[in-house]
C-alpha atoms as one frame of an Amber mdcrd trajectory, in Angstrom:
protein
 -58.398 -24.052  45.489 -58.926 -25.179  41.951 -59.430 -21.594  40.721 -56.223
 -20.650  42.524 -54.156 -23.310  40.986 -55.509 -22.200  37.766 -54.496 -18.654
  38.438 -50.920 -19.766  39.163 -50.786 -21.601  35.932 -52.025 -18.738  33.951
 -49.463 -16.598  35.587 -46.628 -19.140  34.880 -47.740 -19.219  31.169 -47.766
 -15.457  30.976 -44.149 -15.355  32.450 -42.995 -17.812  29.927 -44.740 -15.860
  27.138 -43.001 -12.668  28.269 -39.761 -14.492  28.535 -39.824 -15.769  24.941
 -40.990 -12.258  23.905 -37.970 -10.671  25.601 -35.634 -13.286  24.027 -37.008
 -12.388  20.714 -36.725  -8.490  21.235 -33.290  -8.672  22.994 -31.154  -8.335
  19.736 -33.137  -5.195  18.350 -32.786  -3.725  21.986 -28.953  -4.430  21.995
 -28.447  -2.910  18.566 -30.614   0.063  19.508 -28.703   0.557  22.797 -25.411
   0.312  20.821 -26.826   3.004  18.412 -27.714   5.208  21.040 -23.944   4.868
  22.822 -22.555   5.738  19.491 -24.725   8.869  18.940 -23.840   9.811  22.343
 -19.939   9.360  22.029 -20.150  11.401  18.715 -22.224  14.292  20.355 -19.665
  14.198  23.281 -16.597  14.489  20.731 -18.576  17.255  19.002 -19.296  19.396
  21.763 -15.865  19.142  23.511
């Protein structure tokens, strides 16, 4: 039982780490997404 509880705590810590990491990388991802959208719109305007 003690090992099982330890595993759960480790999983929770890993989830928190990934949450903070995703929060830190969220802004660059948004900027990249907007950049890709702009490129796509320009390409559509050029090819139509």
